[in-house]
PDB file of C-alpha atoms in Angstrom:
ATOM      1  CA  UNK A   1      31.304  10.068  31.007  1.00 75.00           C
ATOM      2  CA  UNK A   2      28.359   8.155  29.461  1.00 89.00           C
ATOM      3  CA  UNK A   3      28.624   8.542  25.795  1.00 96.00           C
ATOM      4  CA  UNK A   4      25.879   7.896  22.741  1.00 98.00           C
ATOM      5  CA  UNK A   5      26.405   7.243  18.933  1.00 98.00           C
ATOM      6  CA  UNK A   6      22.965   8.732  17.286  1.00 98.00           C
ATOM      7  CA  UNK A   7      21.913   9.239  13.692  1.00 98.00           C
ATOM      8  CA  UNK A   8      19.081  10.119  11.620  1.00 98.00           C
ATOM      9  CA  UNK A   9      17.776   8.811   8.754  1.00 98.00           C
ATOM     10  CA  UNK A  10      15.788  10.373   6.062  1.00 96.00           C
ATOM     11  CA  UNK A  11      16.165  11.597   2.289  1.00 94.00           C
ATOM     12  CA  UNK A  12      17.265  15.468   1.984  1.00 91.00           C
ATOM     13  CA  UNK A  13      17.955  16.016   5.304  1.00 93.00           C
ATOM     14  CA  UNK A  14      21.426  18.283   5.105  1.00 90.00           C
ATOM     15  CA  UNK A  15      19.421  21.670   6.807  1.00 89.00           C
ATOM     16  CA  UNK A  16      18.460  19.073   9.673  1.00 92.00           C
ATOM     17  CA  UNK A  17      18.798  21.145  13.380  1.00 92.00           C
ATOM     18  CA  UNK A  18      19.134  17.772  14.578  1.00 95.00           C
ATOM     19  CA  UNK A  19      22.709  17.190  14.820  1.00 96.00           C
ATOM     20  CA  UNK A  20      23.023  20.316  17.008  1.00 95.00           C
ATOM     21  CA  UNK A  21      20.174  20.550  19.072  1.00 96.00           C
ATOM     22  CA  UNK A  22      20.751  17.131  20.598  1.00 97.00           C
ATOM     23  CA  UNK A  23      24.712  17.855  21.182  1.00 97.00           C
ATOM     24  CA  UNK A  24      24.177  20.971  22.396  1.00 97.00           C
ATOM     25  CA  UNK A  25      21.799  19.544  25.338  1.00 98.00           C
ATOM     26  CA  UNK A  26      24.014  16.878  25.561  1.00 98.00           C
ATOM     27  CA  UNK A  27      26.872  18.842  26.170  1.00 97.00           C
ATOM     28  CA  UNK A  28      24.942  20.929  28.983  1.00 97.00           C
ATOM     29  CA  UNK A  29      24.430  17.450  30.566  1.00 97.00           C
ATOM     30  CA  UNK A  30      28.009  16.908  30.720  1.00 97.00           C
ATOM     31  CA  UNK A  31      27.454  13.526  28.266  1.00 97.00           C
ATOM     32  CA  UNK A  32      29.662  12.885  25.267  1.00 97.00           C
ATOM     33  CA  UNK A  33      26.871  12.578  22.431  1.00 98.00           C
ATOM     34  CA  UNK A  34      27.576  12.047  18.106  1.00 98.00           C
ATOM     35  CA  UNK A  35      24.917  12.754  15.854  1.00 98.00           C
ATOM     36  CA  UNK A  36      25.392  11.485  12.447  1.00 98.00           C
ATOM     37  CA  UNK A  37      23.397  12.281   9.526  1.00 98.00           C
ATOM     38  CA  UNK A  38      22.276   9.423   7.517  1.00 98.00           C
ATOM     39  CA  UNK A  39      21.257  10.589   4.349  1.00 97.00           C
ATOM     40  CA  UNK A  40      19.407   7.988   2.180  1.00 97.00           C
ATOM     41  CA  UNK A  41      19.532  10.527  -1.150  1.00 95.00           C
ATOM     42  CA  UNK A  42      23.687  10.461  -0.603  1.00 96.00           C
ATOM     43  CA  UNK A  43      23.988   6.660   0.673  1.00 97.00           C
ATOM     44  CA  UNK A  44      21.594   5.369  -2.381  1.00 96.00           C
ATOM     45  CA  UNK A  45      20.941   2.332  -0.107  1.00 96.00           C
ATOM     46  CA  UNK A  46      17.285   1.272   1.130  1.00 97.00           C
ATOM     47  CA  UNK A  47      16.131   1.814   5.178  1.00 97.00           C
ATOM     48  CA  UNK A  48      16.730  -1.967   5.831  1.00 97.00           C
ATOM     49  CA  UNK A  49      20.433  -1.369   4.849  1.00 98.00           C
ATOM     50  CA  UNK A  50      21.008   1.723   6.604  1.00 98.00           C
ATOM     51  CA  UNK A  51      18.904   0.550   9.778  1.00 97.00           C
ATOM     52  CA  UNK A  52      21.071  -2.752   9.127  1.00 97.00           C
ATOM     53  CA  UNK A  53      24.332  -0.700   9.095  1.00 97.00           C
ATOM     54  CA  UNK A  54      23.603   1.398  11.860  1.00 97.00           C
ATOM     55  CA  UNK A  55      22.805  -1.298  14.102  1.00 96.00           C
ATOM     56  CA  UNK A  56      26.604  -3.296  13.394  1.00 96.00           C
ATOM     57  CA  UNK A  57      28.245   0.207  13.266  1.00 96.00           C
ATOM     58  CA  UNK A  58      27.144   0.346  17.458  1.00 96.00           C
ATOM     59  CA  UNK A  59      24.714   3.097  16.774  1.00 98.00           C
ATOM     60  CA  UNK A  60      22.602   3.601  20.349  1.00 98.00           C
ATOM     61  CA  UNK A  61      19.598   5.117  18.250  1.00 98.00           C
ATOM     62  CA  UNK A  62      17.975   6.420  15.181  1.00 98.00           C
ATOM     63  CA  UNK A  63      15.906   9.243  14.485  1.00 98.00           C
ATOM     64  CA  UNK A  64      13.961   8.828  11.391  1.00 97.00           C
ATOM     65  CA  UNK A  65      12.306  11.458   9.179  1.00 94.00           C
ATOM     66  CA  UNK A  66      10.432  11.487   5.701  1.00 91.00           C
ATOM     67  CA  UNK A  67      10.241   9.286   3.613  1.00 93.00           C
ATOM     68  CA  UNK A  68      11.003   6.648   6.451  1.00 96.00           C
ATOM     69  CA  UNK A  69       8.395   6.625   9.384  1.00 95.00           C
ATOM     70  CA  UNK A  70       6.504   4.495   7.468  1.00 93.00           C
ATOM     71  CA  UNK A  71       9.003   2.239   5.972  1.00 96.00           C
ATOM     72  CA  UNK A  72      11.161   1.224   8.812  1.00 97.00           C
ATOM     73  CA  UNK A  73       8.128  -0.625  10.345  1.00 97.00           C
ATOM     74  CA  UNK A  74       8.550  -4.184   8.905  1.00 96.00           C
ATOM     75  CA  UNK A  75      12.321  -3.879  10.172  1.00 97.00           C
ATOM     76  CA  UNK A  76      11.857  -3.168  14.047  1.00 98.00           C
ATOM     77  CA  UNK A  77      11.938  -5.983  16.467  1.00 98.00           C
ATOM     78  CA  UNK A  78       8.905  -4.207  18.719  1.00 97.00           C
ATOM     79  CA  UNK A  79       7.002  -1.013  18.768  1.00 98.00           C
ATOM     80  CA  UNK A  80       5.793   0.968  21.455  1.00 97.00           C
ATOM     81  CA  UNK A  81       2.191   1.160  21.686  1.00 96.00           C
ATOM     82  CA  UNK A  82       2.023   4.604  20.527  1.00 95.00           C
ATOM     83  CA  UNK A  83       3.974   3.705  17.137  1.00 96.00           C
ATOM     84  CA  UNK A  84       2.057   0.824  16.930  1.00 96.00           C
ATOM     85  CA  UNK A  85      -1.473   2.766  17.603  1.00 93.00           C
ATOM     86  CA  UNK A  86       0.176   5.690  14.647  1.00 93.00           C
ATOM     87  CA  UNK A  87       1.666   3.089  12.399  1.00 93.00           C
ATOM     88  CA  UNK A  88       4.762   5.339  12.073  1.00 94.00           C
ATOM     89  CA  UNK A  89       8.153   5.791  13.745  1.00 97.00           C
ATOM     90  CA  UNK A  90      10.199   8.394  14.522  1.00 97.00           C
ATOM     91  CA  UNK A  91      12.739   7.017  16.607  1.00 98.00           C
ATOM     92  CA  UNK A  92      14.400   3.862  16.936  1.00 98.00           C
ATOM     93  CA  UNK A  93      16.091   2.598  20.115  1.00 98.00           C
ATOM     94  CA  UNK A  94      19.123  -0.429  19.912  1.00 97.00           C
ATOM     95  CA  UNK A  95      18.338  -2.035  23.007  1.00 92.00           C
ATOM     96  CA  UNK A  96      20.305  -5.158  23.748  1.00 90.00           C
ATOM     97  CA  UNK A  97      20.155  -6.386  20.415  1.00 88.00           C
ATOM     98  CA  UNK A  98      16.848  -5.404  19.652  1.00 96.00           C
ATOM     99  CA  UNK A  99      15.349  -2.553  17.614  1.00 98.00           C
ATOM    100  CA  UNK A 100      12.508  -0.673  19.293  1.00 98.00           C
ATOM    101  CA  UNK A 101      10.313   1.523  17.360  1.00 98.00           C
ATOM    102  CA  UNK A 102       8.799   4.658  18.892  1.00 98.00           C
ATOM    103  CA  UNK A 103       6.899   7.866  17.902  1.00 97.00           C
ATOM    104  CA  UNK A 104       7.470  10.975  19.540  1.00 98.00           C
ATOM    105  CA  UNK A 105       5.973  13.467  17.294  1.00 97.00           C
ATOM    106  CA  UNK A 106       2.358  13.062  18.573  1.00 97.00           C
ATOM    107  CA  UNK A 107       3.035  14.367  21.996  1.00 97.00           C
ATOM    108  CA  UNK A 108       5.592  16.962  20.598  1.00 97.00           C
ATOM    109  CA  UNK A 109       2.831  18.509  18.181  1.00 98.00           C
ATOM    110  CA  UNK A 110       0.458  18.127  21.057  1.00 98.00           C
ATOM    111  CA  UNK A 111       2.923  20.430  23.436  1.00 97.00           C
ATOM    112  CA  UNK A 112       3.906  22.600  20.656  1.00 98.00           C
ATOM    113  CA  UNK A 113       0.557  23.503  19.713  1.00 98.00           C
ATOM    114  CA  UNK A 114      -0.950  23.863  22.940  1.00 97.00           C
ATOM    115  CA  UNK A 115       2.242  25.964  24.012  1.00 96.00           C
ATOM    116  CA  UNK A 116       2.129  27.946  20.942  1.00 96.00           C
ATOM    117  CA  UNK A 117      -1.883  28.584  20.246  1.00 97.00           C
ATOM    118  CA  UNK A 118      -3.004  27.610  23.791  1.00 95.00           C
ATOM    119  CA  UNK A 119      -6.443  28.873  23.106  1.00 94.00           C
ATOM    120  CA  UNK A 120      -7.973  27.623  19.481  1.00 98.00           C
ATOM    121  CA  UNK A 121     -10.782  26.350  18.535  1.00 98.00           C
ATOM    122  CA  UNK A 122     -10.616  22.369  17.634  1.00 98.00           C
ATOM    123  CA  UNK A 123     -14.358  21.874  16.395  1.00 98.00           C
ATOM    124  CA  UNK A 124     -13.412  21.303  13.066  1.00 98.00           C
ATOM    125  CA  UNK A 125      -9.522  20.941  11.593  1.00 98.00           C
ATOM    126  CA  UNK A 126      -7.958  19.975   8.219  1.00 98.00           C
ATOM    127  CA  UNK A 127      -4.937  17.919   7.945  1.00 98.00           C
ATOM    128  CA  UNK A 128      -2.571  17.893   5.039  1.00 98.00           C
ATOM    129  CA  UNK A 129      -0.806  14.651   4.693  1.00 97.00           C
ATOM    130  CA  UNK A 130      -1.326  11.138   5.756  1.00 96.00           C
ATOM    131  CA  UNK A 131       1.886  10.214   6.049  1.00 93.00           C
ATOM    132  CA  UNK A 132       4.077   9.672   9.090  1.00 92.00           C
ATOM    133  CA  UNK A 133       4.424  12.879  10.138  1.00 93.00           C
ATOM    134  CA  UNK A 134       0.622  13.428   9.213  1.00 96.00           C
ATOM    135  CA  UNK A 135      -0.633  10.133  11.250  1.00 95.00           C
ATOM    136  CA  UNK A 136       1.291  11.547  14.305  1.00 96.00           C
ATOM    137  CA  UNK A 137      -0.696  15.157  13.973  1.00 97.00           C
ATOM    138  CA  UNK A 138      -3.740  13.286  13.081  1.00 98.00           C
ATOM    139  CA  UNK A 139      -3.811  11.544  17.022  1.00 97.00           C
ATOM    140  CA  UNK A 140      -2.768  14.723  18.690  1.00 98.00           C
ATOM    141  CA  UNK A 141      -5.474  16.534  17.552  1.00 98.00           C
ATOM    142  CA  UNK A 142      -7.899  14.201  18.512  1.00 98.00           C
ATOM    143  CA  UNK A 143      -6.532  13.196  21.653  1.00 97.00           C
ATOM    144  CA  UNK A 144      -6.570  17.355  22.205  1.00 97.00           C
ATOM    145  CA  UNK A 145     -10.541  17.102  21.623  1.00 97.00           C
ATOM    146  CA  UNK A 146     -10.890  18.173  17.819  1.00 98.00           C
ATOM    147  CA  UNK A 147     -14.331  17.134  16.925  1.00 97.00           C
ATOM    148  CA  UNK A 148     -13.777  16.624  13.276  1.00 98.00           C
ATOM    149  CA  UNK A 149     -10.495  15.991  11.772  1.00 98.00           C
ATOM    150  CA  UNK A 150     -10.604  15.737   8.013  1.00 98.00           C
ATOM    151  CA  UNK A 151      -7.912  14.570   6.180  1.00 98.00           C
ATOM    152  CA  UNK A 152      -6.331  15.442   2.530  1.00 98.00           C
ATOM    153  CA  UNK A 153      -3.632  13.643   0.792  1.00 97.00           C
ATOM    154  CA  UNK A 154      -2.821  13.544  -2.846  1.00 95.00           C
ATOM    155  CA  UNK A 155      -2.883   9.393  -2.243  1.00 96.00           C
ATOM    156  CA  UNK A 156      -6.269   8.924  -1.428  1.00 96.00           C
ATOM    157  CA  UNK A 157      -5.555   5.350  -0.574  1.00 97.00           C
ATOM    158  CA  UNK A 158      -3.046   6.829   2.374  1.00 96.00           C
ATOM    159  CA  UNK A 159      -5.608   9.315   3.797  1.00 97.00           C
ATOM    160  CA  UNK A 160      -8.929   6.365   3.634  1.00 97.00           C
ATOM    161  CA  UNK A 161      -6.251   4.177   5.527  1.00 96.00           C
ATOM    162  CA  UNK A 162      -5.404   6.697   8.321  1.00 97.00           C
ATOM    163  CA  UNK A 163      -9.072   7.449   8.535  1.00 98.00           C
ATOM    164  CA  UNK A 164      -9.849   3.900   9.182  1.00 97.00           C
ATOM    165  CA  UNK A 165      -7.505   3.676  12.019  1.00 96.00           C
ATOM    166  CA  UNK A 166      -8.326   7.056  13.379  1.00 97.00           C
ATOM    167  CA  UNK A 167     -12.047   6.454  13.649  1.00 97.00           C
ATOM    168  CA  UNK A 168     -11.164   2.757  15.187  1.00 96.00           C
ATOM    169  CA  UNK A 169      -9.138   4.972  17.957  1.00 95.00           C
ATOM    170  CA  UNK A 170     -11.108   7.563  18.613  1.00 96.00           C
ATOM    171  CA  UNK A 171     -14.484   6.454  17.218  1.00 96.00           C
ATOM    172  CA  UNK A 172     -16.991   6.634  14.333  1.00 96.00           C
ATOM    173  CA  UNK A 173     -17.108  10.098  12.782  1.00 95.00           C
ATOM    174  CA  UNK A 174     -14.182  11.889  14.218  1.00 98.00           C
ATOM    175  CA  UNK A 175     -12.299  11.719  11.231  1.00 98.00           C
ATOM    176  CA  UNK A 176     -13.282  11.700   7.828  1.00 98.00           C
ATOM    177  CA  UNK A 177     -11.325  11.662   3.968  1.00 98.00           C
ATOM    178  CA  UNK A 178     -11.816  14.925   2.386  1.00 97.00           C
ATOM    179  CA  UNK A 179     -10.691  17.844   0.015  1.00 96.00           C
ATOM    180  CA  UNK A 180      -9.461  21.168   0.507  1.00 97.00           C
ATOM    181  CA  UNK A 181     -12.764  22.791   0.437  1.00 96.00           C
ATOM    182  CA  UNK A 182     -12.722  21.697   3.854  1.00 97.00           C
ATOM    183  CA  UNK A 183     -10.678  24.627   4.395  1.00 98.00           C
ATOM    184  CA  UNK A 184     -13.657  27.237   3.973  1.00 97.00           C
ATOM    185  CA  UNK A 185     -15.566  25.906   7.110  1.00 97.00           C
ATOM    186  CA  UNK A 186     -12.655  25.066   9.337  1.00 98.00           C
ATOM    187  CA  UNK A 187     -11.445  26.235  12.447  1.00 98.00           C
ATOM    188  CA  UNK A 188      -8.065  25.365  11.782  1.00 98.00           C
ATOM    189  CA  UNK A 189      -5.680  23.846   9.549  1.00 98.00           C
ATOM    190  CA  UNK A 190      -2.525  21.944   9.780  1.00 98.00           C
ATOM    191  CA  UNK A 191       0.067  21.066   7.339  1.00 98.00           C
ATOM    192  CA  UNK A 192       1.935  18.023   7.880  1.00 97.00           C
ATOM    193  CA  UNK A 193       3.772  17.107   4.109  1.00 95.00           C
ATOM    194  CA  UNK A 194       6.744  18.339   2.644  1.00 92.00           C
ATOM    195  CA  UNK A 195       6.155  21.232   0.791  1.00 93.00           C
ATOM    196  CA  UNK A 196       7.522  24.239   1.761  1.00 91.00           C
ATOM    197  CA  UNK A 197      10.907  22.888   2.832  1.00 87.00           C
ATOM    198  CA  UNK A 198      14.140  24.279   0.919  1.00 78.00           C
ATOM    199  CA  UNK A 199      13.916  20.883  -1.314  1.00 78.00           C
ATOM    200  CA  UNK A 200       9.819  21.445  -1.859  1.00 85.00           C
ATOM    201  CA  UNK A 201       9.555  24.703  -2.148  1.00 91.00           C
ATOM    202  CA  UNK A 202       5.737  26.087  -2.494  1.00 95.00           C
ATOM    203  CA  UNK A 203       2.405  26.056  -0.490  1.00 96.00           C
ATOM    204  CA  UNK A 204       0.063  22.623  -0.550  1.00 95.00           C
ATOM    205  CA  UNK A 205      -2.930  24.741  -1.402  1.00 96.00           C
ATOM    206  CA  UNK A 206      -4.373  28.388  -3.194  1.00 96.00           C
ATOM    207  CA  UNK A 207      -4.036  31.258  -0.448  1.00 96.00           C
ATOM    208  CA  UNK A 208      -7.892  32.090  -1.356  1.00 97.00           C
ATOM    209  CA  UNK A 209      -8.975  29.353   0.427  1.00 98.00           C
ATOM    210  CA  UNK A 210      -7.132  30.961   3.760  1.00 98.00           C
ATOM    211  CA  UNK A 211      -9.017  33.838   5.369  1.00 97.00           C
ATOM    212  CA  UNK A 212      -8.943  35.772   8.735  1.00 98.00           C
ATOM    213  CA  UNK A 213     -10.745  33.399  11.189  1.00 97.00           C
ATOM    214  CA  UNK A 214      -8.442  29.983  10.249  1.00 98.00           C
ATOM    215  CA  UNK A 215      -5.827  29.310  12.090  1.00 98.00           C
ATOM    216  CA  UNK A 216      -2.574  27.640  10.795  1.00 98.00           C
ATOM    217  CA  UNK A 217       0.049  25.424  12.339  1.00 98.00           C
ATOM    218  CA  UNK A 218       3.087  24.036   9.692  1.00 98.00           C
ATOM    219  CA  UNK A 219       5.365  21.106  10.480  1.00 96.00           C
ATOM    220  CA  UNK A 220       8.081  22.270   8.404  1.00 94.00           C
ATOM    221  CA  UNK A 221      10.782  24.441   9.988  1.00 92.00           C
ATOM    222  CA  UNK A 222      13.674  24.597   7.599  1.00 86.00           C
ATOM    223  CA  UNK A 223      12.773  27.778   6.661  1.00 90.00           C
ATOM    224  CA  UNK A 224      10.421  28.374   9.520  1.00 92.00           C
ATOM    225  CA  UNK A 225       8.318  30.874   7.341  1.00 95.00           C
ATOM    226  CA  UNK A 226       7.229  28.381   4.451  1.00 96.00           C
ATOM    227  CA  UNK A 227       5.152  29.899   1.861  1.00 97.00           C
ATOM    228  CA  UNK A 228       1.926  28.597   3.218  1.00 98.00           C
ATOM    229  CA  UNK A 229       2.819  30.333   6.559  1.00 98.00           C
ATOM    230  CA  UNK A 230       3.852  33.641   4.736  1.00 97.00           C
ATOM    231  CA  UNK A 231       0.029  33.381   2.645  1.00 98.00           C
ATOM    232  CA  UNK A 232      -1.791  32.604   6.055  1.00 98.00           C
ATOM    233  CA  UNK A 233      -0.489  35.902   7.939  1.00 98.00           C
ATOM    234  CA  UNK A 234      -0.994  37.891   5.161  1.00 98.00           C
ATOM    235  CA  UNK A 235      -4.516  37.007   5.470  1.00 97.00           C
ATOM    236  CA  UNK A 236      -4.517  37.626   9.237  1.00 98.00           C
ATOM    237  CA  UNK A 237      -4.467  34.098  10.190  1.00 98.00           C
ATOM    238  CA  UNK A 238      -3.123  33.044  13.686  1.00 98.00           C
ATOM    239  CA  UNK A 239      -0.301  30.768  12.704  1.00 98.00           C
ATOM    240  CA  UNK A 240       2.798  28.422  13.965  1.00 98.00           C
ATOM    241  CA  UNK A 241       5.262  27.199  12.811  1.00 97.00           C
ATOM    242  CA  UNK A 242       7.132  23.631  13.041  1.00 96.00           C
ATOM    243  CA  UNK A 243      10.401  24.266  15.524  1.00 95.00           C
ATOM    244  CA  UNK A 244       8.508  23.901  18.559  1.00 96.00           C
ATOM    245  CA  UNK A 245       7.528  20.722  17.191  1.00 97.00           C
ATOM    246  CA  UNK A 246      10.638  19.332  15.874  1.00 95.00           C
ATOM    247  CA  UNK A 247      12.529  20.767  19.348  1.00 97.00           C
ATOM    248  CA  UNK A 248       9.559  18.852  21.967  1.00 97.00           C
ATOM    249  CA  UNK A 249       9.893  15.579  19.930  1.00 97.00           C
ATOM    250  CA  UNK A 250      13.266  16.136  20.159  1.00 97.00           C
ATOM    251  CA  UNK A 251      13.482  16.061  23.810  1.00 98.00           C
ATOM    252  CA  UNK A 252      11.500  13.174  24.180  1.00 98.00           C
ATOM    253  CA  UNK A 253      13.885  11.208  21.663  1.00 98.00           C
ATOM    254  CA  UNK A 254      16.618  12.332  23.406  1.00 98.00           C
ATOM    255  CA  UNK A 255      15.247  11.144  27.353  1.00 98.00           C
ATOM    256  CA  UNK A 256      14.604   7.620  25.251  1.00 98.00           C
ATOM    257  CA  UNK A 257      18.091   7.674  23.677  1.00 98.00           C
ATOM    258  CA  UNK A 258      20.097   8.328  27.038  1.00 98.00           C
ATOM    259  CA  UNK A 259      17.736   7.793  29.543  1.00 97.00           C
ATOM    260  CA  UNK A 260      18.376  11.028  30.844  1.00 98.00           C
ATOM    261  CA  UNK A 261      16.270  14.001  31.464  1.00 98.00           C
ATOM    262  CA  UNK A 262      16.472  16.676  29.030  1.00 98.00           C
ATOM    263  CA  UNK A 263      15.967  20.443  29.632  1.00 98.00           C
ATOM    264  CA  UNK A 264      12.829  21.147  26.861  1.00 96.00           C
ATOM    265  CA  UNK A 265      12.864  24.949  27.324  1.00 96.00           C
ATOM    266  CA  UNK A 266      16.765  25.342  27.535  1.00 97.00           C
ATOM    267  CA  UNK A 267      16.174  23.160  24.038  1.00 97.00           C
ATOM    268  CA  UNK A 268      13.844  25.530  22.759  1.00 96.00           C
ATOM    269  CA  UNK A 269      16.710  28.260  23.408  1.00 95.00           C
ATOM    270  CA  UNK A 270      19.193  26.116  21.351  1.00 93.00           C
ATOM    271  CA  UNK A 271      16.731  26.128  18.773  1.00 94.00           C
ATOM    272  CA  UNK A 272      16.266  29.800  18.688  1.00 92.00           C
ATOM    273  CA  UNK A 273      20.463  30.369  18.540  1.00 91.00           C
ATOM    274  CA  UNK A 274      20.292  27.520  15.769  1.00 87.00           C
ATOM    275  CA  UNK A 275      17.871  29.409  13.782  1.00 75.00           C
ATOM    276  CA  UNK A 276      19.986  32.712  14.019  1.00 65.00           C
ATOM    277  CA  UNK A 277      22.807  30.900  12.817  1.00 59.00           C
ATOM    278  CA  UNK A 278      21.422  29.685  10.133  1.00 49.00           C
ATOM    279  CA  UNK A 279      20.001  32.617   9.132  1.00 39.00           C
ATOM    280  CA  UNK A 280      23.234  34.615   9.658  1.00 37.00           C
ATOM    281  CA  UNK A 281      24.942  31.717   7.404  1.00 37.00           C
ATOM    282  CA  UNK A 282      22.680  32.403   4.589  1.00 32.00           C
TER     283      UNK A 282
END
């Protein structure tokens, strides 16, 4: 029986459906797969030390997760042209001695929201965040055909930087630095930060600004409903939330990990149980 050491890395990450959902399949596979949490608030030590430690402790893989996908860069041996194209990894691969960077969360928040809102209109979409997570959202959407992305972070450094890149990718004017008074026009908007998660609790902007005809998608699915979520379908807003994203680039972590072809709507399935459970447990 092939067997697989795996952990993630990433500050607060206790509630993490990670551990579970990636045994669970693995189990159904009939593979022998640990899943270690790495927590860099409990360990105190910096990324290179944990990505250091993982690598001499035989680890076959990382998954990494705020603050990280940004930070582990500068200690990879390669990234795959999609990490290198976001700037940001979620997922790290120990491949005969070398560390190989990869990003999964563009194509899972591509498949999640096509999946889960099939028939939106892209024209015109605000991001919040320009982080890691954020970057990967930023290149779905465009790859999906959104026609004018613009982006908000509190670090308006971080969101002129993505911009830059974006509009390098995809080309002049698709993506531009903005407030969130973007949110009046928009079609649709998508939260990609960490508020709303048990350890940021709250919603990234006023519910006025949310009305009827918006759509909303949130990353965040520890709690699924996040307060921005709760706001936008009080207001009749078509929304979605983050576990189909978090299961798809899941799945896609996992085939890199083991090689092995994963099951993504048996995972979805283990998510849903997951979620019961943890709701149960509460």
């Amino acid at each position: 029986m092939a067997s697989y050491l795996i952990g993630l890395v990433g500050s607060g990450i206790g509630p993490s459906a990670s551990p579970a959902l990636h045994e669970r399949e693995a189990d159904e596979l009939g593979l022998r797969y640990v899943y270690r949490l790495l927590d860099l608030d409990v360990l105190r030590r910096p990324v290179a030390d944990v990505l250091a430690a993982a690598r001499l402790a035989g680890f076959d893989g990382l998954n990494v997760t705020h603050p990280a996908k940004q930070l582990v860069l500068k200690h990879l041996d390669e990234l795959s042209p999609e990490a290198a194209a976001l700037g940001a990894v979620n997922t790290v691969v120990f491949d005969r001695g070398r560390a190989v960077g990869h990003n999964t969360d563009a194509t899972g928040f591509a498949r999640s929201l096509t999946r889960g809102l099939p028939d939106v209109p892209l024209d015109d979409v605000v991001l919040l965040g320009a982080g890691g997570a954020g970057a990967a959202v930023a290149h779905a959407l465009l790859s999906l055909g959104t026609g004018r992305l613009t982006v908000h972070d509190v670090d308006a450094g971080r969101s002129a930087k993505l911009v830059d890149a974006l509009n390098r990718r995809f080309g002049t004017g698709r993506a531009a630095a903005g407030g969130l008074d973007a949110v009046r026009r928009a079609d649709g908007l998508v939260h990609a930060t960490p508020t709303g998660m048990a350890a940021h609790p709250g919603s990234p902007l006023p519910a006025e600004l949310l009305r009827p005809e918006l759509w909303v998608a949130d990353i965040v699915y520890r709690p699924l409903e996040t307060a921005l979520l709760a706001a936008a379908r009080a207001r009749g807003c078509r929304v979605l939330h983050g576990g189909g994203m978090v299961v798809l680039q899941a799945a896609e972590s996992f085939r890199l990990f083991t090689g092995v072809e994963p099951d993504p709507a048996r995972m979805l399935r283990h998510f849903d149980a997951l979620d019961g459970e943890a709701a149960r447990a509460a």
